[in-house]
Amino acid sequence: MSGVGLIMAIIIGILAGWIAEKVMRRNHGILTNLIVGVVGAFLGAFIANMLDIEFGGILGSLLVATGGAILLLFLLGLFTGRRRATH
């Protein structure tokens, strides 16, 4: 999340985690969304850097963090056997 401050990074993390939660049909709380979003941001940034894809600003950070968060939830689902939330 280059170029954003701490408060904006937290907001982006929460949003990215929430979007990933909805896409992957999971049901988490705000703290879990923050954690998934922030870890997803690191994962997404790592992959973007490996592929030599540049991103910047709030929208770029949100897209990368969301993509990383979705990937993180997908990978966690493979290991835990959880495909989607039960209602």
PDB file of N, CA and C in Angstrom, residues 6-82:
ATOM      1  N   LEU A   6      -1.211   5.528   7.424  1.00  0.00           N
ATOM      2  CA  LEU A   6      -1.634   4.424   8.281  1.00  0.00           C
ATOM      3  C   LEU A   6      -3.153   4.310   8.356  1.00  0.00           C
ATOM      4  N   ILE A   7      -3.836   5.418   8.579  1.00  0.00           N
ATOM      5  CA  ILE A   7      -5.302   5.386   8.695  1.00  0.00           C
ATOM      6  C   ILE A   7      -5.914   4.913   7.380  1.00  0.00           C
ATOM      7  N   MET A   8      -5.414   5.408   6.255  1.00  0.00           N
ATOM      8  CA  MET A   8      -5.946   4.992   4.956  1.00  0.00           C
ATOM      9  C   MET A   8      -5.620   3.532   4.694  1.00  0.00           C
ATOM     10  N   ALA A   9      -4.458   3.061   5.141  1.00  0.00           N
ATOM     11  CA  ALA A   9      -4.101   1.653   4.981  1.00  0.00           C
ATOM     12  C   ALA A   9      -5.075   0.767   5.761  1.00  0.00           C
ATOM     13  N   ILE A  10      -5.462   1.197   6.945  1.00  0.00           N
ATOM     14  CA  ILE A  10      -6.434   0.446   7.748  1.00  0.00           C
ATOM     15  C   ILE A  10      -7.785   0.414   7.051  1.00  0.00           C
ATOM     16  N   ILE A  11      -8.214   1.556   6.530  1.00  0.00           N
ATOM     17  CA  ILE A  11      -9.495   1.625   5.826  1.00  0.00           C
ATOM     18  C   ILE A  11      -9.470   0.737   4.580  1.00  0.00           C
ATOM     19  N   ILE A  12      -8.375   0.813   3.822  1.00  0.00           N
ATOM     20  CA  ILE A  12      -8.233  -0.034   2.626  1.00  0.00           C
ATOM     21  C   ILE A  12      -8.232  -1.507   3.016  1.00  0.00           C
ATOM     22  N   GLY A  13      -7.543  -1.846   4.107  1.00  0.00           N
ATOM     23  CA  GLY A  13      -7.524  -3.234   4.575  1.00  0.00           C
ATOM     24  C   GLY A  13      -8.900  -3.738   4.940  1.00  0.00           C
ATOM     25  N   ILE A  14      -9.672  -2.925   5.650  1.00  0.00           N
ATOM     26  CA  ILE A  14     -11.032  -3.320   6.031  1.00  0.00           C
ATOM     27  C   ILE A  14     -11.893  -3.493   4.780  1.00  0.00           C
ATOM     28  N   LEU A  15     -11.807  -2.534   3.862  1.00  0.00           N
ATOM     29  CA  LEU A  15     -12.596  -2.624   2.627  1.00  0.00           C
ATOM     30  C   LEU A  15     -12.200  -3.840   1.791  1.00  0.00           C
ATOM     31  N   ALA A  16     -10.905  -4.059   1.645  1.00  0.00           N
ATOM     32  CA  ALA A  16     -10.433  -5.204   0.862  1.00  0.00           C
ATOM     33  C   ALA A  16     -10.885  -6.515   1.495  1.00  0.00           C
ATOM     34  N   GLY A  17     -10.783  -6.613   2.810  1.00  0.00           N
ATOM     35  CA  GLY A  17     -11.236  -7.818   3.505  1.00  0.00           C
ATOM     36  C   GLY A  17     -12.726  -8.024   3.368  1.00  0.00           C
ATOM     37  N   TRP A  18     -13.492  -6.934   3.432  1.00  0.00           N
ATOM     38  CA  TRP A  18     -14.949  -7.019   3.302  1.00  0.00           C
ATOM     39  C   TRP A  18     -15.342  -7.450   1.890  1.00  0.00           C
ATOM     40  N   ILE A  19     -14.694  -6.859   0.880  1.00  0.00           N
ATOM     41  CA  ILE A  19     -14.985  -7.230  -0.506  1.00  0.00           C
ATOM     42  C   ILE A  19     -14.637  -8.702  -0.741  1.00  0.00           C
ATOM     43  N   ALA A  20     -13.476  -9.124  -0.251  1.00  0.00           N
ATOM     44  CA  ALA A  20     -13.064 -10.521  -0.396  1.00  0.00           C
ATOM     45  C   ALA A  20     -14.047 -11.450   0.311  1.00  0.00           C
ATOM     46  N   GLU A  21     -14.519 -11.029   1.477  1.00  0.00           N
ATOM     47  CA  GLU A  21     -15.497 -11.808   2.235  1.00  0.00           C
ATOM     48  C   GLU A  21     -16.760 -12.017   1.403  1.00  0.00           C
ATOM     49  N   LYS A  22     -17.231 -10.980   0.748  1.00  0.00           N
ATOM     50  CA  LYS A  22     -18.452 -11.075  -0.059  1.00  0.00           C
ATOM     51  C   LYS A  22     -18.222 -11.923  -1.305  1.00  0.00           C
ATOM     52  N   VAL A  23     -17.085 -11.728  -1.978  1.00  0.00           N
ATOM     53  CA  VAL A  23     -16.780 -12.493  -3.186  1.00  0.00           C
ATOM     54  C   VAL A  23     -16.662 -13.979  -2.863  1.00  0.00           C
ATOM     55  N   MET A  24     -16.009 -14.298  -1.760  1.00  0.00           N
ATOM     56  CA  MET A  24     -15.774 -15.695  -1.390  1.00  0.00           C
ATOM     57  C   MET A  24     -16.917 -16.284  -0.553  1.00  0.00           C
ATOM     58  N   ARG A  25     -17.973 -15.517  -0.349  1.00  0.00           N
ATOM     59  CA  ARG A  25     -19.160 -15.948   0.407  1.00  0.00           C
ATOM     60  C   ARG A  25     -18.803 -16.440   1.808  1.00  0.00           C
ATOM     61  N   ARG A  26     -18.045 -15.620   2.486  1.00  0.00           N
ATOM     62  CA  ARG A  26     -17.670 -15.911   3.875  1.00  0.00           C
ATOM     63  C   ARG A  26     -18.391 -14.932   4.786  1.00  0.00           C
ATOM     64  N   ASN A  27     -18.290 -15.150   6.065  1.00  0.00           N
ATOM     65  CA  ASN A  27     -18.926 -14.270   7.030  1.00  0.00           C
ATOM     66  C   ASN A  27     -17.954 -14.024   8.179  1.00  0.00           C
ATOM     67  N   HIS A  28     -17.253 -12.881   8.141  1.00  0.00           N
ATOM     68  CA  HIS A  28     -16.265 -12.532   9.153  1.00  0.00           C
ATOM     69  C   HIS A  28     -16.675 -11.238   9.823  1.00  0.00           C
ATOM     70  N   GLY A  29     -15.983 -10.919  10.867  1.00  0.00           N
ATOM     71  CA  GLY A  29     -16.181  -9.635  11.525  1.00  0.00           C
ATOM     72  C   GLY A  29     -15.202  -8.604  10.988  1.00  0.00           C
ATOM     73  N   ILE A  30     -15.313  -7.400  11.494  1.00  0.00           N
ATOM     74  CA  ILE A  30     -14.493  -6.288  11.000  1.00  0.00           C
ATOM     75  C   ILE A  30     -13.010  -6.512  11.282  1.00  0.00           C
ATOM     76  N   LEU A  31     -12.672  -7.078  12.435  1.00  0.00           N
ATOM     77  CA  LEU A  31     -11.263  -7.321  12.762  1.00  0.00           C
ATOM     78  C   LEU A  31     -10.657  -8.362  11.816  1.00  0.00           C
ATOM     79  N   THR A  32     -11.399  -9.432  11.556  1.00  0.00           N
ATOM     80  CA  THR A  32     -10.913 -10.446  10.622  1.00  0.00           C
ATOM     81  C   THR A  32     -10.785  -9.864   9.219  1.00  0.00           C
ATOM     82  N   ASN A  33     -11.756  -9.022   8.823  1.00  0.00           N
ATOM     83  CA  ASN A  33     -11.665  -8.369   7.521  1.00  0.00           C
ATOM     84  C   ASN A  33     -10.405  -7.516   7.424  1.00  0.00           C
ATOM     85  N   LEU A  34     -10.083  -6.808   8.493  1.00  0.00           N
ATOM     86  CA  LEU A  34      -8.872  -5.988   8.515  1.00  0.00           C
ATOM     87  C   LEU A  34      -7.635  -6.857   8.354  1.00  0.00           C
ATOM     88  N   ILE A  35      -7.563  -7.934   9.103  1.00  0.00           N
ATOM     89  CA  ILE A  35      -6.403  -8.818   9.037  1.00  0.00           C
ATOM     90  C   ILE A  35      -6.276  -9.445   7.650  1.00  0.00           C
ATOM     91  N   VAL A  36      -7.385  -9.959   7.123  1.00  0.00           N
ATOM     92  CA  VAL A  36      -7.371 -10.560   5.785  1.00  0.00           C
ATOM     93  C   VAL A  36      -6.988  -9.515   4.747  1.00  0.00           C
ATOM     94  N   GLY A  37      -7.502  -8.304   4.877  1.00  0.00           N
ATOM     95  CA  GLY A  37      -7.188  -7.241   3.929  1.00  0.00           C
ATOM     96  C   GLY A  37      -5.733  -6.824   3.963  1.00  0.00           C
ATOM     97  N   VAL A  38      -5.170  -6.691   5.149  1.00  0.00           N
ATOM     98  CA  VAL A  38      -3.771  -6.271   5.271  1.00  0.00           C
ATOM     99  C   VAL A  38      -2.831  -7.379   4.799  1.00  0.00           C
ATOM    100  N   VAL A  39      -3.091  -8.615   5.220  1.00  0.00           N
ATOM    101  CA  VAL A  39      -2.263  -9.725   4.743  1.00  0.00           C
ATOM    102  C   VAL A  39      -2.430  -9.881   3.236  1.00  0.00           C
ATOM    103  N   GLY A  40      -3.655  -9.708   2.764  1.00  0.00           N
ATOM    104  CA  GLY A  40      -3.915  -9.754   1.327  1.00  0.00           C
ATOM    105  C   GLY A  40      -3.174  -8.664   0.576  1.00  0.00           C
ATOM    106  N   ALA A  41      -3.037  -7.495   1.195  1.00  0.00           N
ATOM    107  CA  ALA A  41      -2.300  -6.395   0.565  1.00  0.00           C
ATOM    108  C   ALA A  41      -0.832  -6.775   0.378  1.00  0.00           C
ATOM    109  N   PHE A  42      -0.246  -7.384   1.393  1.00  0.00           N
ATOM    110  CA  PHE A  42       1.145  -7.833   1.263  1.00  0.00           C
ATOM    111  C   PHE A  42       1.270  -8.914   0.193  1.00  0.00           C
ATOM    112  N   LEU A  43       0.347  -9.864   0.185  1.00  0.00           N
ATOM    113  CA  LEU A  43       0.367 -10.936  -0.803  1.00  0.00           C
ATOM    114  C   LEU A  43       0.172 -10.371  -2.214  1.00  0.00           C
ATOM    115  N   GLY A  44      -0.806  -9.493  -2.357  1.00  0.00           N
ATOM    116  CA  GLY A  44      -1.068  -8.887  -3.660  1.00  0.00           C
ATOM    117  C   GLY A  44       0.098  -8.043  -4.143  1.00  0.00           C
ATOM    118  N   ALA A  45       0.710  -7.275  -3.246  1.00  0.00           N
ATOM    119  CA  ALA A  45       1.859  -6.448  -3.620  1.00  0.00           C
ATOM    120  C   ALA A  45       3.047  -7.318  -4.021  1.00  0.00           C
ATOM    121  N   PHE A  46       3.254  -8.421  -3.313  1.00  0.00           N
ATOM    122  CA  PHE A  46       4.339  -9.339  -3.644  1.00  0.00           C
ATOM    123  C   PHE A  46       4.148  -9.894  -5.056  1.00  0.00           C
ATOM    124  N   ILE A  47       2.932 -10.337  -5.342  1.00  0.00           N
ATOM    125  CA  ILE A  47       2.643 -10.905  -6.668  1.00  0.00           C
ATOM    126  C   ILE A  47       2.752  -9.835  -7.745  1.00  0.00           C
ATOM    127  N   ALA A  48       2.216  -8.645  -7.490  1.00  0.00           N
ATOM    128  CA  ALA A  48       2.295  -7.554  -8.468  1.00  0.00           C
ATOM    129  C   ALA A  48       3.749  -7.187  -8.758  1.00  0.00           C
ATOM    130  N   ASN A  49       4.572  -7.144  -7.732  1.00  0.00           N
ATOM    131  CA  ASN A  49       5.996  -6.835  -7.925  1.00  0.00           C
ATOM    132  C   ASN A  49       6.704  -7.942  -8.701  1.00  0.00           C
ATOM    133  N   MET A  50       6.359  -9.195  -8.428  1.00  0.00           N
ATOM    134  CA  MET A  50       6.963 -10.315  -9.155  1.00  0.00           C
ATOM    135  C   MET A  50       6.600 -10.272 -10.636  1.00  0.00           C
ATOM    136  N   LEU A  51       5.378  -9.806 -10.931  1.00  0.00           N
ATOM    137  CA  LEU A  51       4.924  -9.714 -12.317  1.00  0.00           C
ATOM    138  C   LEU A  51       5.266  -8.366 -12.948  1.00  0.00           C
ATOM    139  N   ASP A  52       5.977  -7.538 -12.197  1.00  0.00           N
ATOM    140  CA  ASP A  52       6.391  -6.206 -12.642  1.00  0.00           C
ATOM    141  C   ASP A  52       5.194  -5.330 -13.035  1.00  0.00           C
ATOM    142  N   ILE A  53       4.138  -5.416 -12.226  1.00  0.00           N
ATOM    143  CA  ILE A  53       2.940  -4.602 -12.418  1.00  0.00           C
ATOM    144  C   ILE A  53       3.004  -3.455 -11.429  1.00  0.00           C
ATOM    145  N   GLU A  54       2.878  -2.245 -11.936  1.00  0.00           N
ATOM    146  CA  GLU A  54       2.921  -1.077 -11.061  1.00  0.00           C
ATOM    147  C   GLU A  54       1.514  -0.663 -10.666  1.00  0.00           C
ATOM    148  N   PHE A  55       1.367  -0.291  -9.428  1.00  0.00           N
ATOM    149  CA  PHE A  55       0.101   0.202  -8.917  1.00  0.00           C
ATOM    150  C   PHE A  55       0.402   1.351  -7.982  1.00  0.00           C
ATOM    151  N   GLY A  56      -0.547   2.207  -7.799  1.00  0.00           N
ATOM    152  CA  GLY A  56      -0.317   3.333  -6.903  1.00  0.00           C
ATOM    153  C   GLY A  56      -1.619   3.985  -6.504  1.00  0.00           C
ATOM    154  N   GLY A  57      -1.540   4.783  -5.499  1.00  0.00           N
ATOM    155  CA  GLY A  57      -2.704   5.503  -5.026  1.00  0.00           C
ATOM    156  C   GLY A  57      -3.674   4.620  -4.286  1.00  0.00           C
ATOM    157  N   ILE A  58      -4.780   5.215  -3.920  1.00  0.00           N
ATOM    158  CA  ILE A  58      -5.776   4.529  -3.110  1.00  0.00           C
ATOM    159  C   ILE A  58      -6.476   3.427  -3.904  1.00  0.00           C
ATOM    160  N   LEU A  59      -6.893   3.730  -5.133  1.00  0.00           N
ATOM    161  CA  LEU A  59      -7.606   2.738  -5.933  1.00  0.00           C
ATOM    162  C   LEU A  59      -6.712   1.555  -6.283  1.00  0.00           C
ATOM    163  N   GLY A  60      -5.488   1.822  -6.680  1.00  0.00           N
ATOM    164  CA  GLY A  60      -4.556   0.738  -6.981  1.00  0.00           C
ATOM    165  C   GLY A  60      -4.280  -0.123  -5.766  1.00  0.00           C
ATOM    166  N   SER A  61      -4.106   0.516  -4.609  1.00  0.00           N
ATOM    167  CA  SER A  61      -3.869  -0.228  -3.369  1.00  0.00           C
ATOM    168  C   SER A  61      -5.076  -1.083  -3.014  1.00  0.00           C
ATOM    169  N   LEU A  62      -6.276  -0.527  -3.199  1.00  0.00           N
ATOM    170  CA  LEU A  62      -7.495  -1.284  -2.902  1.00  0.00           C
ATOM    171  C   LEU A  62      -7.631  -2.484  -3.832  1.00  0.00           C
ATOM    172  N   LEU A  63      -7.347  -2.311  -5.105  1.00  0.00           N
ATOM    173  CA  LEU A  63      -7.441  -3.425  -6.055  1.00  0.00           C
ATOM    174  C   LEU A  63      -6.440  -4.530  -5.738  1.00  0.00           C
ATOM    175  N   VAL A  64      -5.214  -4.142  -5.456  1.00  0.00           N
ATOM    176  CA  VAL A  64      -4.180  -5.126  -5.140  1.00  0.00           C
ATOM    177  C   VAL A  64      -4.495  -5.835  -3.821  1.00  0.00           C
ATOM    178  N   ALA A  65      -4.914  -5.075  -2.813  1.00  0.00           N
ATOM    179  CA  ALA A  65      -5.242  -5.666  -1.517  1.00  0.00           C
ATOM    180  C   ALA A  65      -6.440  -6.602  -1.634  1.00  0.00           C
ATOM    181  N   THR A  66      -7.435  -6.219  -2.410  1.00  0.00           N
ATOM    182  CA  THR A  66      -8.612  -7.069  -2.585  1.00  0.00           C
ATOM    183  C   THR A  66      -8.250  -8.350  -3.317  1.00  0.00           C
ATOM    184  N   GLY A  67      -7.468  -8.232  -4.378  1.00  0.00           N
ATOM    185  CA  GLY A  67      -7.028  -9.429  -5.098  1.00  0.00           C
ATOM    186  C   GLY A  67      -6.234 -10.366  -4.208  1.00  0.00           C
ATOM    187  N   GLY A  68      -5.340  -9.798  -3.420  1.00  0.00           N
ATOM    188  CA  GLY A  68      -4.558 -10.609  -2.494  1.00  0.00           C
ATOM    189  C   GLY A  68      -5.413 -11.242  -1.416  1.00  0.00           C
ATOM    190  N   ALA A  69      -6.415 -10.512  -0.933  1.00  0.00           N
ATOM    191  CA  ALA A  69      -7.305 -11.036   0.107  1.00  0.00           C
ATOM    192  C   ALA A  69      -8.164 -12.172  -0.436  1.00  0.00           C
ATOM    193  N   ILE A  70      -8.636 -12.035  -1.668  1.00  0.00           N
ATOM    194  CA  ILE A  70      -9.415 -13.113  -2.288  1.00  0.00           C
ATOM    195  C   ILE A  70      -8.539 -14.345  -2.452  1.00  0.00           C
ATOM    196  N   LEU A  71      -7.317 -14.156  -2.922  1.00  0.00           N
ATOM    197  CA  LEU A  71      -6.389 -15.274  -3.067  1.00  0.00           C
ATOM    198  C   LEU A  71      -6.106 -15.917  -1.718  1.00  0.00           C
ATOM    199  N   LEU A  72      -5.907 -15.105  -0.694  1.00  0.00           N
ATOM    200  CA  LEU A  72      -5.648 -15.621   0.653  1.00  0.00           C
ATOM    201  C   LEU A  72      -6.815 -16.479   1.143  1.00  0.00           C
ATOM    202  N   LEU A  73      -8.042 -15.990   0.999  1.00  0.00           N
ATOM    203  CA  LEU A  73      -9.207 -16.759   1.448  1.00  0.00           C
ATOM    204  C   LEU A  73      -9.365 -18.045   0.637  1.00  0.00           C
ATOM    205  N   PHE A  74      -9.051 -17.972  -0.658  1.00  0.00           N
ATOM    206  CA  PHE A  74      -9.106 -19.172  -1.495  1.00  0.00           C
ATOM    207  C   PHE A  74      -8.103 -20.215  -1.000  1.00  0.00           C
ATOM    208  N   LEU A  75      -6.865 -19.778  -0.775  1.00  0.00           N
ATOM    209  CA  LEU A  75      -5.829 -20.705  -0.308  1.00  0.00           C
ATOM    210  C   LEU A  75      -6.159 -21.267   1.064  1.00  0.00           C
ATOM    211  N   LEU A  76      -6.663 -20.434   1.955  1.00  0.00           N
ATOM    212  CA  LEU A  76      -7.061 -20.924   3.279  1.00  0.00           C
ATOM    213  C   LEU A  76      -8.184 -21.941   3.161  1.00  0.00           C
ATOM    214  N   GLY A  77      -9.103 -21.702   2.230  1.00  0.00           N
ATOM    215  CA  GLY A  77     -10.194 -22.651   2.005  1.00  0.00           C
ATOM    216  C   GLY A  77      -9.701 -24.004   1.515  1.00  0.00           C
ATOM    217  N   LEU A  78      -8.633 -23.998   0.724  1.00  0.00           N
ATOM    218  CA  LEU A  78      -8.059 -25.269   0.264  1.00  0.00           C
ATOM    219  C   LEU A  78      -7.502 -26.077   1.425  1.00  0.00           C
ATOM    220  N   PHE A  79      -6.865 -25.384   2.363  1.00  0.00           N
ATOM    221  CA  PHE A  79      -6.238 -26.078   3.485  1.00  0.00           C
ATOM    222  C   PHE A  79      -7.229 -26.473   4.563  1.00  0.00           C
ATOM    223  N   THR A  80      -8.290 -25.686   4.725  1.00  0.00           N
ATOM    224  CA  THR A  80      -9.259 -25.990   5.773  1.00  0.00           C
ATOM    225  C   THR A  80     -10.446 -26.772   5.262  1.00  0.00           C
ATOM    226  N   GLY A  81     -10.543 -26.905   3.934  1.00  0.00           N
ATOM    227  CA  GLY A  81     -11.679 -27.629   3.361  1.00  0.00           C
ATOM    228  C   GLY A  81     -12.936 -26.789   3.310  1.00  0.00           C
ATOM    229  N   ARG A  82     -12.813 -25.518   3.611  1.00  0.00           N
ATOM    230  CA  ARG A  82     -13.980 -24.642   3.639  1.00  0.00           C
ATOM    231  C   ARG A  82     -14.103 -23.966   2.278  1.00  0.00           C
TER     232      ARG A  82
END
